[in-house]
Protein backbone atom coordinates (compact mmCIF):
# COMPACT_ATOMS: atom_id res chain seq x y z
CA UNK A 1 0.00 0.00 0.00
CA UNK A 2 1.12 3.53 -0.80
CA UNK A 3 0.46 6.65 1.28
CA UNK A 4 -0.26 9.82 -0.68
CA UNK A 5 -0.79 13.46 0.24
CA UNK A 6 -4.53 14.01 0.17
CA UNK A 7 -4.17 17.28 -1.77
CA UNK A 8 -2.54 15.32 -4.62
CA UNK A 9 -5.60 13.04 -4.67
CA UNK A 10 -7.83 16.07 -5.29
CA UNK A 11 -8.87 16.82 -1.70
CA UNK A 12 -9.13 20.53 -0.89
CA UNK A 13 -7.02 20.31 2.26
CA UNK A 14 -4.25 22.83 1.48
CA UNK A 15 -3.82 25.96 3.54
CA UNK A 16 -5.86 27.90 0.97
CA UNK A 17 -8.59 25.26 0.80
CA UNK A 18 -7.49 24.14 -2.65
CA UNK A 19 -6.25 20.78 -3.95
CA UNK A 20 -3.23 20.01 -6.13
CA UNK A 21 -4.60 17.11 -8.15
CA UNK A 22 -2.08 14.75 -9.71
CA UNK A 23 -3.44 12.29 -12.28
CA UNK A 24 -1.08 9.46 -11.31
CA UNK A 25 -1.95 9.80 -7.61
CA UNK A 26 -5.68 9.96 -8.29
CA UNK A 27 -5.38 6.76 -10.34
CA UNK A 28 -3.46 4.98 -7.56
CA UNK A 29 -6.23 5.84 -5.09
CA UNK A 30 -9.02 4.88 -7.51
CA UNK A 31 -7.33 1.50 -8.09
CA UNK A 32 -7.13 0.86 -4.35
CA UNK A 33 -3.33 0.99 -4.30
CA UNK A 34 -3.01 4.19 -2.26
CA UNK A 35 -4.53 5.87 0.77
CA UNK A 36 -4.75 9.68 0.96
CA UNK A 37 -4.04 11.54 4.17
CA UNK A 38 -3.31 15.12 5.23
CA UNK A 39 -0.93 15.43 8.19
CA UNK A 40 -1.87 19.04 8.87
CA UNK A 41 -5.57 18.24 9.18
CA UNK A 42 -4.69 15.21 11.32
CA UNK A 43 -2.81 17.62 13.58
CA UNK A 44 -6.05 19.49 14.20
CA UNK A 45 -5.37 22.47 11.97
CA UNK A 46 -8.35 24.10 10.21
CA UNK A 47 -8.86 24.43 6.46
CA UNK A 48 -8.38 27.00 5.14
CA UNK A 49 -5.53 28.17 7.37
CA UNK A 50 -2.65 30.60 7.16
CA UNK A 51 0.47 29.21 5.47
CA UNK A 52 3.32 27.98 7.64
CA UNK A 53 6.98 27.26 6.94
CA UNK A 54 9.84 25.61 8.79
CA UNK A 55 12.44 27.86 10.39
CA UNK A 56 15.20 25.85 12.06
CA UNK A 57 13.46 23.27 14.24
CA UNK A 58 10.19 25.20 14.47
CA UNK A 59 7.11 25.50 12.27
CA UNK A 60 5.99 29.12 12.14
CA UNK A 61 2.72 30.47 10.75
CA UNK A 62 2.96 33.51 8.47
CA UNK A 63 1.71 35.78 11.28
CA UNK A 64 4.47 34.53 13.59
CA UNK A 65 2.52 32.01 15.65
CA UNK A 66 4.45 28.80 16.35
CA UNK A 67 2.69 25.60 15.22
CA UNK A 68 5.43 23.05 15.82
CA UNK A 69 3.25 21.02 18.23
CA UNK A 70 0.32 20.79 15.81
CA UNK A 71 2.55 19.85 12.88
CA UNK A 72 4.35 17.25 14.99
CA UNK A 73 1.08 15.74 16.21
CA UNK A 74 -0.22 15.56 12.63
CA UNK A 75 2.97 13.92 11.38
CA UNK A 76 2.82 11.30 14.15
CA UNK A 77 -0.87 10.55 13.51
CA UNK A 78 -0.22 10.26 9.78
CA UNK A 79 2.69 7.89 10.46
CA UNK A 80 0.33 5.75 12.56
CA UNK A 81 -1.93 5.36 9.54
CA UNK A 82 1.01 4.63 7.26
CA UNK A 83 2.18 1.87 9.60
CA UNK A 84 -1.36 0.51 10.00
CA UNK A 85 -1.65 -0.16 6.27
CA UNK A 86 1.95 -1.38 5.99
CA UNK A 87 3.00 1.38 3.60
CA UNK A 88 6.42 0.94 2.02
CA UNK A 89 6.19 4.01 -0.22
CA UNK A 90 4.75 7.51 0.13
CA UNK A 91 4.06 10.00 -2.66
CA UNK A 92 3.99 13.38 -0.93
CA UNK A 93 3.47 16.95 -2.06
CA UNK A 94 6.71 18.72 -2.82
CA UNK A 95 7.96 21.69 -0.78
CA UNK A 96 5.32 21.47 1.99
CA UNK A 97 6.43 21.91 5.64
CA UNK A 98 4.71 18.58 6.34
CA UNK A 99 4.99 16.60 3.11
CA UNK A 100 7.95 18.13 1.25
CA UNK A 101 11.00 15.99 0.57
CA UNK A 102 14.45 17.23 -0.43
CA UNK A 103 13.47 20.87 -0.82
CA UNK A 104 11.17 23.00 1.33
CA UNK A 105 10.39 26.70 1.61
CA UNK A 106 13.01 28.55 3.61
CA UNK A 107 10.78 30.24 6.19
CA UNK A 108 10.79 33.66 4.56
CA UNK A 109 7.41 33.19 2.82
CA UNK A 110 8.98 34.46 -0.39
CA UNK A 111 8.99 31.19 -2.34
CA UNK A 112 12.71 30.60 -1.77
CA UNK A 113 13.72 26.97 -1.23
CA UNK A 114 16.30 25.30 0.97
CA UNK A 115 17.43 21.69 1.37
CA UNK A 116 15.23 19.86 3.86
CA UNK A 117 12.08 17.86 4.37
CA UNK A 118 8.71 18.40 5.98
CA UNK A 119 7.94 16.84 9.35
CA UNK A 120 5.84 13.95 8.01
CA UNK A 121 8.19 13.19 5.13
CA UNK A 122 11.09 13.06 7.58
CA UNK A 123 9.22 10.67 9.91
CA UNK A 124 8.39 8.42 6.96
CA UNK A 125 12.05 8.23 5.96
CA UNK A 126 13.09 7.43 9.53
CA UNK A 127 10.48 4.65 9.56
CA UNK A 128 11.90 3.12 6.38
CA UNK A 129 9.15 4.34 4.06
CA UNK A 130 10.45 5.50 0.69
CA UNK A 131 9.32 9.06 -0.01
CA UNK A 132 8.82 10.46 -3.52
CA UNK A 133 7.31 13.76 -4.55
CA UNK A 134 4.62 14.03 -7.21
CA UNK A 135 7.35 15.46 -9.45
CA UNK A 136 9.37 12.24 -9.21
CA UNK A 137 6.70 9.71 -10.18
S1 LIG B 1 -0.13 18.68 4.76
FE1 LIG B 1 0.44 17.49 2.96
S2 LIG B 1 -1.51 16.55 2.36
FE2 LIG B 1 -2.03 18.25 3.71
S3 LIG B 1 -2.34 19.95 2.31
FE3 LIG B 1 -0.22 20.06 2.98
S4 LIG B 1 0.91 19.00 1.37
FE4 LIG B 1 -1.24 18.42 1.15
mmCIF file of C-alpha atoms and ligand atoms in Angstrom:
data_model
loop_
_atom_site.group_PDB
_atom_site.id
_atom_site.type_symbol
_atom_site.label_atom_id
_atom_site.label_comp_id
_atom_site.label_asym_id
_atom_site.label_seq_id
_atom_site.Cartn_x
_atom_site.Cartn_y
_atom_site.Cartn_z
ATOM 1 C CA UNK A 1 0.000 0.000 0.000
ATOM 2 C CA UNK A 2 1.122 3.533 -0.805
ATOM 3 C CA UNK A 3 0.461 6.651 1.276
ATOM 4 C CA UNK A 4 -0.265 9.820 -0.680
ATOM 5 C CA UNK A 5 -0.786 13.459 0.242
ATOM 6 C CA UNK A 6 -4.535 14.008 0.165
ATOM 7 C CA UNK A 7 -4.174 17.279 -1.765
ATOM 8 C CA UNK A 8 -2.545 15.316 -4.621
ATOM 9 C CA UNK A 9 -5.605 13.044 -4.675
ATOM 10 C CA UNK A 10 -7.831 16.066 -5.287
ATOM 11 C CA UNK A 11 -8.873 16.822 -1.705
ATOM 12 C CA UNK A 12 -9.128 20.531 -0.895
ATOM 13 C CA UNK A 13 -7.018 20.311 2.261
ATOM 14 C CA UNK A 14 -4.253 22.825 1.483
ATOM 15 C CA UNK A 15 -3.816 25.962 3.542
ATOM 16 C CA UNK A 16 -5.864 27.900 0.968
ATOM 17 C CA UNK A 17 -8.587 25.259 0.796
ATOM 18 C CA UNK A 18 -7.492 24.140 -2.653
ATOM 19 C CA UNK A 19 -6.248 20.785 -3.954
ATOM 20 C CA UNK A 20 -3.229 20.011 -6.132
ATOM 21 C CA UNK A 21 -4.602 17.110 -8.147
ATOM 22 C CA UNK A 22 -2.076 14.747 -9.710
ATOM 23 C CA UNK A 23 -3.442 12.286 -12.278
ATOM 24 C CA UNK A 24 -1.085 9.460 -11.311
ATOM 25 C CA UNK A 25 -1.949 9.802 -7.612
ATOM 26 C CA UNK A 26 -5.685 9.959 -8.294
ATOM 27 C CA UNK A 27 -5.382 6.759 -10.339
ATOM 28 C CA UNK A 28 -3.461 4.978 -7.565
ATOM 29 C CA UNK A 29 -6.229 5.843 -5.091
ATOM 30 C CA UNK A 30 -9.016 4.876 -7.514
ATOM 31 C CA UNK A 31 -7.334 1.499 -8.094
ATOM 32 C CA UNK A 32 -7.128 0.856 -4.353
ATOM 33 C CA UNK A 33 -3.326 0.989 -4.300
ATOM 34 C CA UNK A 34 -3.006 4.189 -2.257
ATOM 35 C CA UNK A 35 -4.533 5.868 0.771
ATOM 36 C CA UNK A 36 -4.746 9.679 0.959
ATOM 37 C CA UNK A 37 -4.043 11.540 4.168
ATOM 38 C CA UNK A 38 -3.315 15.115 5.228
ATOM 39 C CA UNK A 39 -0.930 15.428 8.192
ATOM 40 C CA UNK A 40 -1.867 19.044 8.871
ATOM 41 C CA UNK A 41 -5.570 18.241 9.177
ATOM 42 C CA UNK A 42 -4.686 15.212 11.319
ATOM 43 C CA UNK A 43 -2.811 17.621 13.577
ATOM 44 C CA UNK A 44 -6.050 19.494 14.198
ATOM 45 C CA UNK A 45 -5.374 22.472 11.972
ATOM 46 C CA UNK A 46 -8.346 24.100 10.209
ATOM 47 C CA UNK A 47 -8.864 24.426 6.460
ATOM 48 C CA UNK A 48 -8.382 27.005 5.143
ATOM 49 C CA UNK A 49 -5.525 28.171 7.367
ATOM 50 C CA UNK A 50 -2.652 30.600 7.159
ATOM 51 C CA UNK A 51 0.467 29.208 5.472
ATOM 52 C CA UNK A 52 3.319 27.983 7.643
ATOM 53 C CA UNK A 53 6.976 27.261 6.940
ATOM 54 C CA UNK A 54 9.844 25.610 8.789
ATOM 55 C CA UNK A 55 12.445 27.858 10.388
ATOM 56 C CA UNK A 56 15.201 25.845 12.064
ATOM 57 C CA UNK A 57 13.457 23.269 14.243
ATOM 58 C CA UNK A 58 10.189 25.203 14.468
ATOM 59 C CA UNK A 59 7.109 25.500 12.269
ATOM 60 C CA UNK A 60 5.986 29.121 12.145
ATOM 61 C CA UNK A 61 2.717 30.473 10.752
ATOM 62 C CA UNK A 62 2.963 33.513 8.471
ATOM 63 C CA UNK A 63 1.713 35.776 11.277
ATOM 64 C CA UNK A 64 4.471 34.535 13.590
ATOM 65 C CA UNK A 65 2.523 32.007 15.654
ATOM 66 C CA UNK A 66 4.454 28.796 16.347
ATOM 67 C CA UNK A 67 2.686 25.604 15.216
ATOM 68 C CA UNK A 68 5.432 23.046 15.824
ATOM 69 C CA UNK A 69 3.253 21.022 18.229
ATOM 70 C CA UNK A 70 0.319 20.795 15.808
ATOM 71 C CA UNK A 71 2.554 19.847 12.876
ATOM 72 C CA UNK A 72 4.354 17.251 14.994
ATOM 73 C CA UNK A 73 1.080 15.735 16.208
ATOM 74 C CA UNK A 74 -0.219 15.561 12.633
ATOM 75 C CA UNK A 75 2.974 13.924 11.376
ATOM 76 C CA UNK A 76 2.820 11.303 14.148
ATOM 77 C CA UNK A 77 -0.874 10.546 13.506
ATOM 78 C CA UNK A 78 -0.224 10.256 9.776
ATOM 79 C CA UNK A 79 2.690 7.891 10.460
ATOM 80 C CA UNK A 80 0.333 5.747 12.562
ATOM 81 C CA UNK A 81 -1.931 5.358 9.542
ATOM 82 C CA UNK A 82 1.007 4.632 7.255
ATOM 83 C CA UNK A 83 2.176 1.874 9.605
ATOM 84 C CA UNK A 84 -1.362 0.506 10.001
ATOM 85 C CA UNK A 85 -1.648 -0.156 6.273
ATOM 86 C CA UNK A 86 1.948 -1.378 5.987
ATOM 87 C CA UNK A 87 3.000 1.376 3.603
ATOM 88 C CA UNK A 88 6.422 0.945 2.024
ATOM 89 C CA UNK A 89 6.187 4.011 -0.220
ATOM 90 C CA UNK A 90 4.753 7.507 0.128
ATOM 91 C CA UNK A 91 4.056 9.999 -2.658
ATOM 92 C CA UNK A 92 3.993 13.376 -0.935
ATOM 93 C CA UNK A 93 3.468 16.954 -2.055
ATOM 94 C CA UNK A 94 6.714 18.722 -2.819
ATOM 95 C CA UNK A 95 7.962 21.688 -0.778
ATOM 96 C CA UNK A 96 5.318 21.468 1.994
ATOM 97 C CA UNK A 97 6.430 21.913 5.637
ATOM 98 C CA UNK A 98 4.712 18.579 6.337
ATOM 99 C CA UNK A 99 4.994 16.598 3.113
ATOM 100 C CA UNK A 100 7.949 18.131 1.251
ATOM 101 C CA UNK A 101 11.003 15.991 0.573
ATOM 102 C CA UNK A 102 14.453 17.233 -0.429
ATOM 103 C CA UNK A 103 13.472 20.871 -0.821
ATOM 104 C CA UNK A 104 11.172 22.996 1.332
ATOM 105 C CA UNK A 105 10.387 26.697 1.606
ATOM 106 C CA UNK A 106 13.010 28.545 3.607
ATOM 107 C CA UNK A 107 10.783 30.242 6.191
ATOM 108 C CA UNK A 108 10.794 33.663 4.557
ATOM 109 C CA UNK A 109 7.407 33.188 2.821
ATOM 110 C CA UNK A 110 8.982 34.462 -0.393
ATOM 111 C CA UNK A 111 8.986 31.192 -2.342
ATOM 112 C CA UNK A 112 12.713 30.603 -1.773
ATOM 113 C CA UNK A 113 13.724 26.971 -1.232
ATOM 114 C CA UNK A 114 16.304 25.297 0.973
ATOM 115 C CA UNK A 115 17.433 21.689 1.366
ATOM 116 C CA UNK A 116 15.234 19.859 3.860
ATOM 117 C CA UNK A 117 12.080 17.862 4.372
ATOM 118 C CA UNK A 118 8.709 18.400 5.980
ATOM 119 C CA UNK A 119 7.936 16.837 9.348
ATOM 120 C CA UNK A 120 5.841 13.955 8.011
ATOM 121 C CA UNK A 121 8.189 13.187 5.127
ATOM 122 C CA UNK A 122 11.089 13.058 7.579
ATOM 123 C CA UNK A 123 9.218 10.674 9.906
ATOM 124 C CA UNK A 124 8.389 8.417 6.962
ATOM 125 C CA UNK A 125 12.049 8.228 5.965
ATOM 126 C CA UNK A 126 13.090 7.430 9.527
ATOM 127 C CA UNK A 127 10.478 4.654 9.561
ATOM 128 C CA UNK A 128 11.902 3.123 6.377
ATOM 129 C CA UNK A 129 9.145 4.341 4.057
ATOM 130 C CA UNK A 130 10.453 5.505 0.691
ATOM 131 C CA UNK A 131 9.317 9.065 -0.006
ATOM 132 C CA UNK A 132 8.823 10.456 -3.520
ATOM 133 C CA UNK A 133 7.310 13.757 -4.553
ATOM 134 C CA UNK A 134 4.621 14.032 -7.212
ATOM 135 C CA UNK A 135 7.352 15.462 -9.451
ATOM 136 C CA UNK A 136 9.375 12.239 -9.207
ATOM 137 C CA UNK A 137 6.701 9.705 -10.182
HETATM 138 S S1 LIG B 1 -0.127 18.684 4.761
HETATM 139 FE FE1 LIG B 1 0.435 17.485 2.957
HETATM 140 S S2 LIG B 1 -1.512 16.553 2.356
HETATM 141 FE FE2 LIG B 1 -2.034 18.252 3.705
HETATM 142 S S3 LIG B 1 -2.345 19.953 2.315
HETATM 143 FE FE3 LIG B 1 -0.217 20.057 2.982
HETATM 144 S S4 LIG B 1 0.914 18.998 1.369
HETATM 145 FE FE4 LIG B 1 -1.243 18.419 1.151
#
